[in-house]
PDB file of C-alpha atoms in Angstrom:
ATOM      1  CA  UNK A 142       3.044 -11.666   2.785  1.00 37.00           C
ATOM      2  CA  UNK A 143       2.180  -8.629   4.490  1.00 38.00           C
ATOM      3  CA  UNK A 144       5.669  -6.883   5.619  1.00 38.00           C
ATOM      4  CA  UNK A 145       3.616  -4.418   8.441  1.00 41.00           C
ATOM      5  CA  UNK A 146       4.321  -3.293  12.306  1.00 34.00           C
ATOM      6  CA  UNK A 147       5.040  -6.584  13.378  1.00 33.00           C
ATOM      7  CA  UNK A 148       7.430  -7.438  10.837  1.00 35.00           C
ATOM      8  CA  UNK A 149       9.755  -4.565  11.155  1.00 32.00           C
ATOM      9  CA  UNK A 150       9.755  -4.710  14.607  1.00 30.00           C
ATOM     10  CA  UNK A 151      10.812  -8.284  14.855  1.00 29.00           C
ATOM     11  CA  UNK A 152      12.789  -8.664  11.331  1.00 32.00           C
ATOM     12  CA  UNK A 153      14.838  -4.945  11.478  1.00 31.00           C
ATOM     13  CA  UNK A 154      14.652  -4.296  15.171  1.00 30.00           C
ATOM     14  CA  UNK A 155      13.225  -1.013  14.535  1.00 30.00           C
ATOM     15  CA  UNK A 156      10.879   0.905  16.647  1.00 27.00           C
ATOM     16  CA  UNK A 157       7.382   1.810  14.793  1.00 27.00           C
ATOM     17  CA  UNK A 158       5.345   4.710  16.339  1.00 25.00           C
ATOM     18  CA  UNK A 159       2.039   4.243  15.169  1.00 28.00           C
ATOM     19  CA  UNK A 160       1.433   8.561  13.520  1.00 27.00           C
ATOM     20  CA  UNK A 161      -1.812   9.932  14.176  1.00 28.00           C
ATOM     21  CA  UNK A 162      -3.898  11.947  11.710  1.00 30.00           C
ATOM     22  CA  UNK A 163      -4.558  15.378  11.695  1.00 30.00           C
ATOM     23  CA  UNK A 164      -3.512  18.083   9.547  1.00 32.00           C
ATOM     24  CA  UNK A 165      -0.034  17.296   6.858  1.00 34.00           C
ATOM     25  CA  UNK A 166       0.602  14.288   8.310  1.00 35.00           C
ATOM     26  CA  UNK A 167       4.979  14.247   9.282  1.00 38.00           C
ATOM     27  CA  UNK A 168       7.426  11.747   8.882  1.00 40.00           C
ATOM     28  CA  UNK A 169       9.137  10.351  11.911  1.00 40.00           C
ATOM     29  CA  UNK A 170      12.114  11.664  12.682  1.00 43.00           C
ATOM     30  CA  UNK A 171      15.076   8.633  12.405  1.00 39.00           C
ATOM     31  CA  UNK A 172      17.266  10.681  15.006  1.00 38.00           C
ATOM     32  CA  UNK A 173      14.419  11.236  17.495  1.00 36.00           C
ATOM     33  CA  UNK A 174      13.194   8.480  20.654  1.00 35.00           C
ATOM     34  CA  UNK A 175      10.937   5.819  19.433  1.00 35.00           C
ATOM     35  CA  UNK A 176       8.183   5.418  21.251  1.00 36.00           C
ATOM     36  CA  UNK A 177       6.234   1.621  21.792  1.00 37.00           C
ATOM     37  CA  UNK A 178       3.703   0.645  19.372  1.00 45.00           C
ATOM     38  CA  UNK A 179       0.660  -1.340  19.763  1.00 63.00           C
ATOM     39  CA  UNK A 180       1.353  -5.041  19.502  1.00 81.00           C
ATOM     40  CA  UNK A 181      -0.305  -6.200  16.130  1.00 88.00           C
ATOM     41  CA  UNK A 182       0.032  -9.477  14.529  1.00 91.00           C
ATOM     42  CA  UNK A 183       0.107 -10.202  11.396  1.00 90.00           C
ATOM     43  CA  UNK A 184      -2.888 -13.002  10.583  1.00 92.00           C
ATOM     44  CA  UNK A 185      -1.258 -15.819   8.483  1.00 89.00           C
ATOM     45  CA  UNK A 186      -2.535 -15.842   5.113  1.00 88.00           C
ATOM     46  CA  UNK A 187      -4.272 -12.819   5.170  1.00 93.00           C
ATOM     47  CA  UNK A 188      -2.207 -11.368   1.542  1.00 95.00           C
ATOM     48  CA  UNK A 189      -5.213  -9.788   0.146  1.00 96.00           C
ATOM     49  CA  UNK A 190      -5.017 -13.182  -2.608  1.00 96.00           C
ATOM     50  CA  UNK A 191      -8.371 -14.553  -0.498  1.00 97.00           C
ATOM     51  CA  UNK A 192     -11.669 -11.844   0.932  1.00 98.00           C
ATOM     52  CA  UNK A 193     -11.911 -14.462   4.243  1.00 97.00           C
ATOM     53  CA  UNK A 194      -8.742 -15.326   6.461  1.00 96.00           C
ATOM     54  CA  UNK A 195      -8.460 -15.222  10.159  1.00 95.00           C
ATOM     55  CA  UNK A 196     -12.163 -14.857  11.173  1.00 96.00           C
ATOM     56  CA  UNK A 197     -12.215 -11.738   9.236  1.00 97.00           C
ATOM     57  CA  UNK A 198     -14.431 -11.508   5.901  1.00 98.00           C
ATOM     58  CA  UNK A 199     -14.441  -8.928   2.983  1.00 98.00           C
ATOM     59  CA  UNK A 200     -18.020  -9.169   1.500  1.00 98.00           C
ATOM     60  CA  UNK A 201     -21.040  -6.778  -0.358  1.00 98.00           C
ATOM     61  CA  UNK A 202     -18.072  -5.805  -2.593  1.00 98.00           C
ATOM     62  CA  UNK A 203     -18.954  -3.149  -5.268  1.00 98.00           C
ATOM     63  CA  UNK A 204     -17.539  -1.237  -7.711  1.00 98.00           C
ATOM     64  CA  UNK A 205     -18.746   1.620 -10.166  1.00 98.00           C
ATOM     65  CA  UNK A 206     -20.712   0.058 -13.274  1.00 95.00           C
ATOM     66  CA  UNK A 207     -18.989   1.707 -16.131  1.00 97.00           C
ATOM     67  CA  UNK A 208     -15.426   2.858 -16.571  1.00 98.00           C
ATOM     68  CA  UNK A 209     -15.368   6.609 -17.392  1.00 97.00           C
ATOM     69  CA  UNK A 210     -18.256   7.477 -14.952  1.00 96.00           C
ATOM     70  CA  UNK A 211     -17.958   8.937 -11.475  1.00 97.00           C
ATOM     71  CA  UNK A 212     -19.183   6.019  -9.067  1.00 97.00           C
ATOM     72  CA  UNK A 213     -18.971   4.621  -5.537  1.00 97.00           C
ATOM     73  CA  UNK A 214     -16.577   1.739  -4.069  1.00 98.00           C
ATOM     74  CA  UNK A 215     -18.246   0.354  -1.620  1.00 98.00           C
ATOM     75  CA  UNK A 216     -17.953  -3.112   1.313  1.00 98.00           C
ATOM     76  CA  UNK A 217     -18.193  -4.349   4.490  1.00 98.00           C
ATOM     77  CA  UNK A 218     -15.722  -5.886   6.715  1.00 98.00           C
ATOM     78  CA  UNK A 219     -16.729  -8.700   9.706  1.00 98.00           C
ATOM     79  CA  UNK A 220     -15.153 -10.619  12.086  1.00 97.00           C
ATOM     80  CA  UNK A 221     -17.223 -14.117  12.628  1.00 95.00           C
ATOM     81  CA  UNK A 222     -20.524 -12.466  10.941  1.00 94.00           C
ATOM     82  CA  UNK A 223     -19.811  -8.967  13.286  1.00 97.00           C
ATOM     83  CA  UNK A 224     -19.032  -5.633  11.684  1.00 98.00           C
ATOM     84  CA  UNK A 225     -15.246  -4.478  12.691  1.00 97.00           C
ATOM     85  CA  UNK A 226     -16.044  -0.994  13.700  1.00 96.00           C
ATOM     86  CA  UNK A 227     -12.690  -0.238  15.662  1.00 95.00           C
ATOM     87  CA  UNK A 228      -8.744   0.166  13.790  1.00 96.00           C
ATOM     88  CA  UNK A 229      -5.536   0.861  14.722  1.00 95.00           C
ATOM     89  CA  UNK A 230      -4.476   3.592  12.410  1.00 93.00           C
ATOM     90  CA  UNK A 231      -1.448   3.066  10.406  1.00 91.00           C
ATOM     91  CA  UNK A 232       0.116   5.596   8.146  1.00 89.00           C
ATOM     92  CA  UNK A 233      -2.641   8.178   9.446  1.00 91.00           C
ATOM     93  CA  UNK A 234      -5.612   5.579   8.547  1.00 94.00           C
ATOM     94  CA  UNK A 235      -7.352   2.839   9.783  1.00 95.00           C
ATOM     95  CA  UNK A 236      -8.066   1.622   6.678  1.00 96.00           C
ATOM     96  CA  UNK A 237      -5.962   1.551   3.048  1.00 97.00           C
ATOM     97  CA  UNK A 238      -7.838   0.477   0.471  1.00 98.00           C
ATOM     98  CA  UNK A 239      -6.359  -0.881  -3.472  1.00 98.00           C
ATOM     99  CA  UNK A 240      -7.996  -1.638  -6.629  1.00 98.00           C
ATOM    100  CA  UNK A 241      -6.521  -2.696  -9.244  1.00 98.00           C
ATOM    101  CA  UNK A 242      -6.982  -4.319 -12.069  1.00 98.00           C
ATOM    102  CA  UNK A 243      -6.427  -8.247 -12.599  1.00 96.00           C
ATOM    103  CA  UNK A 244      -3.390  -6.966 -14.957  1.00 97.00           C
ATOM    104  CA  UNK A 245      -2.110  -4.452 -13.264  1.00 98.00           C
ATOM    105  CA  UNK A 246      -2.186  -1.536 -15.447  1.00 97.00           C
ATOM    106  CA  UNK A 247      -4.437   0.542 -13.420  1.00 98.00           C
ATOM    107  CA  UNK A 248      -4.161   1.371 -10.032  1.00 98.00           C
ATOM    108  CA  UNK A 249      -6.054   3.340  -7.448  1.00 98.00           C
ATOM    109  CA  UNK A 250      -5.087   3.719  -3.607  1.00 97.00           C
ATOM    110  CA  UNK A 251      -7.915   5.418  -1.741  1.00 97.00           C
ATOM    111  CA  UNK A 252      -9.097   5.697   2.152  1.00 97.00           C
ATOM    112  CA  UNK A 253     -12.918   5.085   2.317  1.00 97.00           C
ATOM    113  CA  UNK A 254     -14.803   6.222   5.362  1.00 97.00           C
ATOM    114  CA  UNK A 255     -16.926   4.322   7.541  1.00 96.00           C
ATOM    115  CA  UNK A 256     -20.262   5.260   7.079  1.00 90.00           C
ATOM    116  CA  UNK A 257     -22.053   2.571   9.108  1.00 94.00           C
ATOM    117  CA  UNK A 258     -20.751  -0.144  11.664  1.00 96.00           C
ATOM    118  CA  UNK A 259     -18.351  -2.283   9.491  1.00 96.00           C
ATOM    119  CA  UNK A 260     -19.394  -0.542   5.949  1.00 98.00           C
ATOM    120  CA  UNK A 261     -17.093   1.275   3.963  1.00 98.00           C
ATOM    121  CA  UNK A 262     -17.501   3.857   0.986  1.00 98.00           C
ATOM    122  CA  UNK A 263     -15.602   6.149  -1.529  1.00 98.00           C
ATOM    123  CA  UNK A 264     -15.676   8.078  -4.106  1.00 98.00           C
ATOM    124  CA  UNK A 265     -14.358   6.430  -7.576  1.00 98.00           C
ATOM    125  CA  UNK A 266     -14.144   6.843 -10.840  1.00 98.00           C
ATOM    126  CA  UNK A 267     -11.847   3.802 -13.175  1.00 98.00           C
ATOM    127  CA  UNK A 268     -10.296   4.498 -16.511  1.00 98.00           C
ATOM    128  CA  UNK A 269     -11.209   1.518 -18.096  1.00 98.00           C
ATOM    129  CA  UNK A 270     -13.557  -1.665 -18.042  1.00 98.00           C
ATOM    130  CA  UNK A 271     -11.927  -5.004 -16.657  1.00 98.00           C
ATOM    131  CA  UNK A 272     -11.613  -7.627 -13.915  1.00 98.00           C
ATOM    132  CA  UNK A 273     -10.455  -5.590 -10.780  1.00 98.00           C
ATOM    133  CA  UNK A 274      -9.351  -6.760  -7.262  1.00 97.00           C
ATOM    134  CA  UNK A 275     -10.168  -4.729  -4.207  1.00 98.00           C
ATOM    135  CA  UNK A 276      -8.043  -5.130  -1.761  1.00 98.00           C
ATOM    136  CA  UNK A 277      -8.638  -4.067   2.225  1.00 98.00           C
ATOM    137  CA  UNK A 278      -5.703  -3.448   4.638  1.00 96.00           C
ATOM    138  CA  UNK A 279      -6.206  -3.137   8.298  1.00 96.00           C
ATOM    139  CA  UNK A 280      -5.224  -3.437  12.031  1.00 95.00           C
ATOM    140  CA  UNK A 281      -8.311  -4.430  13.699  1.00 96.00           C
ATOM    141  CA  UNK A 282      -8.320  -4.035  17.620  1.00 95.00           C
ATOM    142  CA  UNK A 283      -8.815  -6.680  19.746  1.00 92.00           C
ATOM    143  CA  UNK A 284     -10.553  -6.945  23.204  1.00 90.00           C
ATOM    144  CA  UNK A 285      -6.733  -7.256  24.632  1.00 89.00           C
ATOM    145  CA  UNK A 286      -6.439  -3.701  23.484  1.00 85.00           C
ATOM    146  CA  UNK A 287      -3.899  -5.331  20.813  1.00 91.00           C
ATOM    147  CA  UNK A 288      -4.684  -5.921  16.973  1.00 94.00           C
ATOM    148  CA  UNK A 289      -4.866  -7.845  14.155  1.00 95.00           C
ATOM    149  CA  UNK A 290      -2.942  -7.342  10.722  1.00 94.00           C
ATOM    150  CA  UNK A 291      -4.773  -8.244   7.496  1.00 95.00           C
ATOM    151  CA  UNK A 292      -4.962  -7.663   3.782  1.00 96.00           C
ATOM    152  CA  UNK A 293      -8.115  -9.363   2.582  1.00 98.00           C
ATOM    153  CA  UNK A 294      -9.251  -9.168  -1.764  1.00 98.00           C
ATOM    154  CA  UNK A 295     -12.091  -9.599  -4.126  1.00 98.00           C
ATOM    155  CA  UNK A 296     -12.844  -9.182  -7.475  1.00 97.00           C
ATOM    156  CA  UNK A 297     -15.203  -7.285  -9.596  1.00 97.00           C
ATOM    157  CA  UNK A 298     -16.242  -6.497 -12.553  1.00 97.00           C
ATOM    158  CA  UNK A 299     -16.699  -2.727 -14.572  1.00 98.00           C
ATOM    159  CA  UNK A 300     -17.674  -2.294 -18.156  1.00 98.00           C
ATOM    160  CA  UNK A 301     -16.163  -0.586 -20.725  1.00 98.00           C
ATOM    161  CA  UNK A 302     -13.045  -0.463 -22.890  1.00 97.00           C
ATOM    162  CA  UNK A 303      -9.994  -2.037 -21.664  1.00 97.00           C
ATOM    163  CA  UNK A 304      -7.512   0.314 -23.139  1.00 97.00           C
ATOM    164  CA  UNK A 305      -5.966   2.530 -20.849  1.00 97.00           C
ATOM    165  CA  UNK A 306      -2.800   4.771 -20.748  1.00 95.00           C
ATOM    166  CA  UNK A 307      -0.486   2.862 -18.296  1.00 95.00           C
ATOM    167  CA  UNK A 308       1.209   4.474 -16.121  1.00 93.00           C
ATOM    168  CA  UNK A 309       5.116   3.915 -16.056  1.00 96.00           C
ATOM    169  CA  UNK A 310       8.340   4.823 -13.550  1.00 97.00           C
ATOM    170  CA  UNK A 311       8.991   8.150 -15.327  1.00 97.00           C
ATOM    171  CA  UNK A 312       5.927  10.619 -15.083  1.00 96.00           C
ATOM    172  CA  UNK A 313       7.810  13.446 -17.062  1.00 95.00           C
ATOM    173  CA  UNK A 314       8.175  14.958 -13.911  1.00 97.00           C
ATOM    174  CA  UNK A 315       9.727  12.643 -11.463  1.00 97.00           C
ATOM    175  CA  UNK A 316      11.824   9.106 -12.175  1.00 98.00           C
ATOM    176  CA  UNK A 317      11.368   6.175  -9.760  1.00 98.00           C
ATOM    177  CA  UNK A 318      14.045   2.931 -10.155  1.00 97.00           C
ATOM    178  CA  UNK A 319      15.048   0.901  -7.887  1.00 96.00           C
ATOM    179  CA  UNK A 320      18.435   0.512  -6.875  1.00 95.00           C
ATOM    180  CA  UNK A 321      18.652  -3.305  -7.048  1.00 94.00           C
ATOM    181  CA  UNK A 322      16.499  -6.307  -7.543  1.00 95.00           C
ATOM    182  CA  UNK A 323      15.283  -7.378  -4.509  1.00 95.00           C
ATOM    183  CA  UNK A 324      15.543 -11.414  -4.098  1.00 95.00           C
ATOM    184  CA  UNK A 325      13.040 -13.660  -3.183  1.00 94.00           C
ATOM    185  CA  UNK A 326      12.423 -14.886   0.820  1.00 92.00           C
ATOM    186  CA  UNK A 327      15.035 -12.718   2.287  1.00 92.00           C
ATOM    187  CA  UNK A 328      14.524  -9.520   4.666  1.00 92.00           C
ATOM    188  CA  UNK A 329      16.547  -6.706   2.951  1.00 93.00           C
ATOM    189  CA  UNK A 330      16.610  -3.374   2.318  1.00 95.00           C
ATOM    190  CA  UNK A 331      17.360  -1.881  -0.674  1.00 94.00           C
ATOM    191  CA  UNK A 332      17.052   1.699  -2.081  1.00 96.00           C
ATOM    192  CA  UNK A 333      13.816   3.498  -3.940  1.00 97.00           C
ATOM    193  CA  UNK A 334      15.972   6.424  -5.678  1.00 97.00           C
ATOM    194  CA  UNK A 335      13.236   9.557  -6.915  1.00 97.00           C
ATOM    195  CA  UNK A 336      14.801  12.140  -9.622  1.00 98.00           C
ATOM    196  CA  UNK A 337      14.076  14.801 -11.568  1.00 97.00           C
ATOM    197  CA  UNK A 338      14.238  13.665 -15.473  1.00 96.00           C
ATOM    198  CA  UNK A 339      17.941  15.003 -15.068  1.00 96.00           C
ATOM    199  CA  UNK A 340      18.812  12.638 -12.643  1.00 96.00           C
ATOM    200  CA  UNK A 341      18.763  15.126  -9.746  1.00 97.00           C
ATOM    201  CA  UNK A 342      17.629  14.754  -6.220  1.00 97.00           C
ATOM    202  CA  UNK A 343      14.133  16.098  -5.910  1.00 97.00           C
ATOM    203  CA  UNK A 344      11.879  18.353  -3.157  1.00 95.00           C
ATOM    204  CA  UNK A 345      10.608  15.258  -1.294  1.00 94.00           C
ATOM    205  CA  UNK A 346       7.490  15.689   1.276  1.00 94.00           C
ATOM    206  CA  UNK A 347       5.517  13.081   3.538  1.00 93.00           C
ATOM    207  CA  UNK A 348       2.731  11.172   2.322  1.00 94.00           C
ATOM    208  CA  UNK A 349       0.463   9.632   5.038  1.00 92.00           C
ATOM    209  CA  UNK A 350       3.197  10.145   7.150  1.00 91.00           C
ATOM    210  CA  UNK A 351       6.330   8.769   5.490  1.00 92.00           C
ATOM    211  CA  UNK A 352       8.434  10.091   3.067  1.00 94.00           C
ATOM    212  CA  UNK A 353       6.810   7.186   0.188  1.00 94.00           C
ATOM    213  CA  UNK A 354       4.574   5.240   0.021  1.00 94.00           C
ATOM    214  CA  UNK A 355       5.311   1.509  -1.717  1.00 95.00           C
ATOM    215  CA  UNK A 356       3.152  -1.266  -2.747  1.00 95.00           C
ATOM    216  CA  UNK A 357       3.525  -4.626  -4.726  1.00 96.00           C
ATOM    217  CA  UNK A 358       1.714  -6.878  -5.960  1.00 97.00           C
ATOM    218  CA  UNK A 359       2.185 -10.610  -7.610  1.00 96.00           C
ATOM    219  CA  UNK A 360       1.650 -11.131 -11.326  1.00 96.00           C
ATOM    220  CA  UNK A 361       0.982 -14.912 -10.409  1.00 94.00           C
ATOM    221  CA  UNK A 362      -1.132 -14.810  -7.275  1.00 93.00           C
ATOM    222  CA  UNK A 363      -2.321 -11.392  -6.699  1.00 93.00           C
ATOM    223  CA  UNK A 364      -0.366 -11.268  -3.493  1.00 95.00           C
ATOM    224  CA  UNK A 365       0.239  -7.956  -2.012  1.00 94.00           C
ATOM    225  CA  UNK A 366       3.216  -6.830  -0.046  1.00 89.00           C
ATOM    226  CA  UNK A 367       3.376  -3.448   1.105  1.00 79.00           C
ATOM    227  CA  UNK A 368       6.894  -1.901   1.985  1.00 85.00           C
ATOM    228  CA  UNK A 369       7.798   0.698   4.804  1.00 77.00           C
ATOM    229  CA  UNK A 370      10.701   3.241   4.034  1.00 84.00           C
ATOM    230  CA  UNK A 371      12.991   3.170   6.178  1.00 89.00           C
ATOM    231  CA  UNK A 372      14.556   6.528   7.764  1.00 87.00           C
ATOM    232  CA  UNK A 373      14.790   9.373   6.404  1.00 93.00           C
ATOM    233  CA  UNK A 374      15.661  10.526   2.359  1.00 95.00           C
ATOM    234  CA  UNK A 375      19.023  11.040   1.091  1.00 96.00           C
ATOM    235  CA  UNK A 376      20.444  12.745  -1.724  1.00 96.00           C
ATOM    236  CA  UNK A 377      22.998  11.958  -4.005  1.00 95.00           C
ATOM    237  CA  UNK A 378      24.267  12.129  -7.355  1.00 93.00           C
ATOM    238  CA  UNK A 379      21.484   9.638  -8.612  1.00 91.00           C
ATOM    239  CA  UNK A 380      18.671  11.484  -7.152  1.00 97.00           C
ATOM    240  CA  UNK A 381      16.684  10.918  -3.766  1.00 97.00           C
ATOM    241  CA  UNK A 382      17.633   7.575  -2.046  1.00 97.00           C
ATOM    242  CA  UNK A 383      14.605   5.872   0.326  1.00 96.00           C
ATOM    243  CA  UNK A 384      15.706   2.544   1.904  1.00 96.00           C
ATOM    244  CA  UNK A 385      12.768   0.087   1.917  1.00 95.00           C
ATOM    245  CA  UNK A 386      12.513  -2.590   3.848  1.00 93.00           C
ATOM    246  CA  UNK A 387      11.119  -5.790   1.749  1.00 93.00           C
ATOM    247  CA  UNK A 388      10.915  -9.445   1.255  1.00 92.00           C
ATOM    248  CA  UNK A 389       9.400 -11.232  -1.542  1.00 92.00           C
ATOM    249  CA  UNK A 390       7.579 -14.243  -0.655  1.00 91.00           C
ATOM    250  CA  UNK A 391       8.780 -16.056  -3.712  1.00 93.00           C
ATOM    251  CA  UNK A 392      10.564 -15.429  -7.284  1.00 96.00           C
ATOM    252  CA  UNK A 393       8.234 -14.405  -9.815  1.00 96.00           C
ATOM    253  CA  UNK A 394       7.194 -11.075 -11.556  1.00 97.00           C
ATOM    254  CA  UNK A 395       6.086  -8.046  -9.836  1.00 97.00           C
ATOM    255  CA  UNK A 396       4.897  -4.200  -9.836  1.00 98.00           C
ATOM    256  CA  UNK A 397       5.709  -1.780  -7.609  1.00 97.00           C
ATOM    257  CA  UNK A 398       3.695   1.073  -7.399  1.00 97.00           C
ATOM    258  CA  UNK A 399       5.768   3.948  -5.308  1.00 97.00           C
ATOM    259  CA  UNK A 400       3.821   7.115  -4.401  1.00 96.00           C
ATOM    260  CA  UNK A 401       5.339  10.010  -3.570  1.00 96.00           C
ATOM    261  CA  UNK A 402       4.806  14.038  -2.876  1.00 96.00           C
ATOM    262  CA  UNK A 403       7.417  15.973  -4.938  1.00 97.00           C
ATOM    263  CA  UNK A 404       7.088  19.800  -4.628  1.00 95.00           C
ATOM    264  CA  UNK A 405       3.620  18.987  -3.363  1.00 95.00           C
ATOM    265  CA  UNK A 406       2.176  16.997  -5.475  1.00 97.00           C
ATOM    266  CA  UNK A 407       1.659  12.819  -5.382  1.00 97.00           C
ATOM    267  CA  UNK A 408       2.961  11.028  -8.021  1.00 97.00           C
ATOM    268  CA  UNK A 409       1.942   7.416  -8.457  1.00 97.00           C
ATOM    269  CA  UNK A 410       5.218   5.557 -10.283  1.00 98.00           C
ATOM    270  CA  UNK A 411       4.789   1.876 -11.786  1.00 98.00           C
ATOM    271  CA  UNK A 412       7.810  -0.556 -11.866  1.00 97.00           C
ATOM    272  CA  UNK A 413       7.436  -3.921 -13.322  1.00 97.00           C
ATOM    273  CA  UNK A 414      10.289  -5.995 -11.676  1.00 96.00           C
ATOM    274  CA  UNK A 415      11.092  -9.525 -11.833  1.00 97.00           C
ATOM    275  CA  UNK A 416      12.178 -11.436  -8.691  1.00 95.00           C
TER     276      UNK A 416
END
């Protein structure tokens, strides 16, 4: 399930303004007029579990050889055996790109370029050898001027030793937890709270042009769901509360990664949950 434009729009009744890029990218303001965004739908099936769905196709998937040694992520995307060449940017990119490993102890979130019609490329180095999934998301245009939605995956392969340091909610810095467990098949939103290791509300910035950035992804299937705050931040006595809109497709056990700029920097936080 891919909770995107479309879904917020039609599940929350919420405006989306799509935020161009260009400079710190800024958070919308929750008090200001909403302006109309681009009409994008979501293609069914497209959860990043499968690299074809809808027409579209993920292929020439590559990864760096070795884990420990600066490399290239690279791919192509086509629509019925064309390169996609033109995006609707979302969250100041037109294209969001996850790998992560099949067990979901390390995690990367990086924005390739397009260096030729419907081939991508990026930097990348990864901690540690393994069976990693790649994972696209995009909003293709259409002729219509509209879009398409879709989160399309593959795997790869990258030698080297599999132990890594993983990553957990506290960073020794900042403290992500979230407020309650979300439950399966039901649009909700419930509350991302960021601290200090005291418990205290933090300095929270934008990051591609909300205040956090949150992504999940299946322990069974792989599937990806990728949340939107919603509004602004609020503090309290618990720390900084984000409302996220989010709906599990099904019970299970999850990981939420929630990225973040505190004080100027990103933290990535990792919260193993169970639906």
């Amino acid at each position: 399930m891919r909770v995107g434009i479309a879904a917020v729009v039609l599940t929350l009744g919420l405006a989306v303004t799509l935020i161009a890029c260009g400079g710190e990218p800024k958070a919308a303001d929750p008090a200001s007029q909403p302006s109309v965004a681009t009409v994008v739908t979501a293609i069914e099936g497209a959860d990043g579990t499968s690299a074809t769905a809808g027409g579209y196709t993920l292929g020439d998937v590559s990864l760096p050889a070795e884990a420990g040694t600066p490399g290239k992520v690279s791919f192509t995307i086509t629509k019925e055996g064309d390169p996609v060449t033109d995006y609707i940017e979302e969250q100041t990119k037109d294209l969001h790109l996850y790998v992560v490993r099949d067990d979901l102890e390390v995690f990367r979130h990086l924005h390739p370029t397009q260096s030729e019609p419907g081939a991508w490329s990026g930097d990348l180095t990864l901690p540690a050898g393994g069976t990693y999934r790649v994972v696209v998301e995009f909003a293709a245009k259409t002729p219509d001027g509209k879009g398409e939605q879709a989160m399309l995956g593959a795997t790869a392969k990258v030698a080297g030793a599999a132990e890594v340091d993983v990553p957990g909610s506290d960073d020794g810095t900042v403290i992500a937890a979230l407020e309650e467990t979300p439950k399966p098949g039901i649009d909700q939103e419930i509350g991302v709270l960021i601290s200090d290791p005291a418990g205290k509300p933090v300095n929270l910035g934008t990051y591609l042009g909300v205040y956090a950035h949150v992504t999940a992804f299946s322990r069974e299937t792989g599937e990806v769901i990728h949340l939107h705050p919603l509004g602004g931040p609020e503090n309290g006595e618990d720390g900084t509360r984000l409302g996220i809109h989010v709906k599990p497709p099904k019970a299970g056990d999850y990981v939420f990664f929630v990225q973040a700029r505190v004080d100027g920097m990103i933290h990535t936080l990792r919260l193993p949950v169970t639906v």
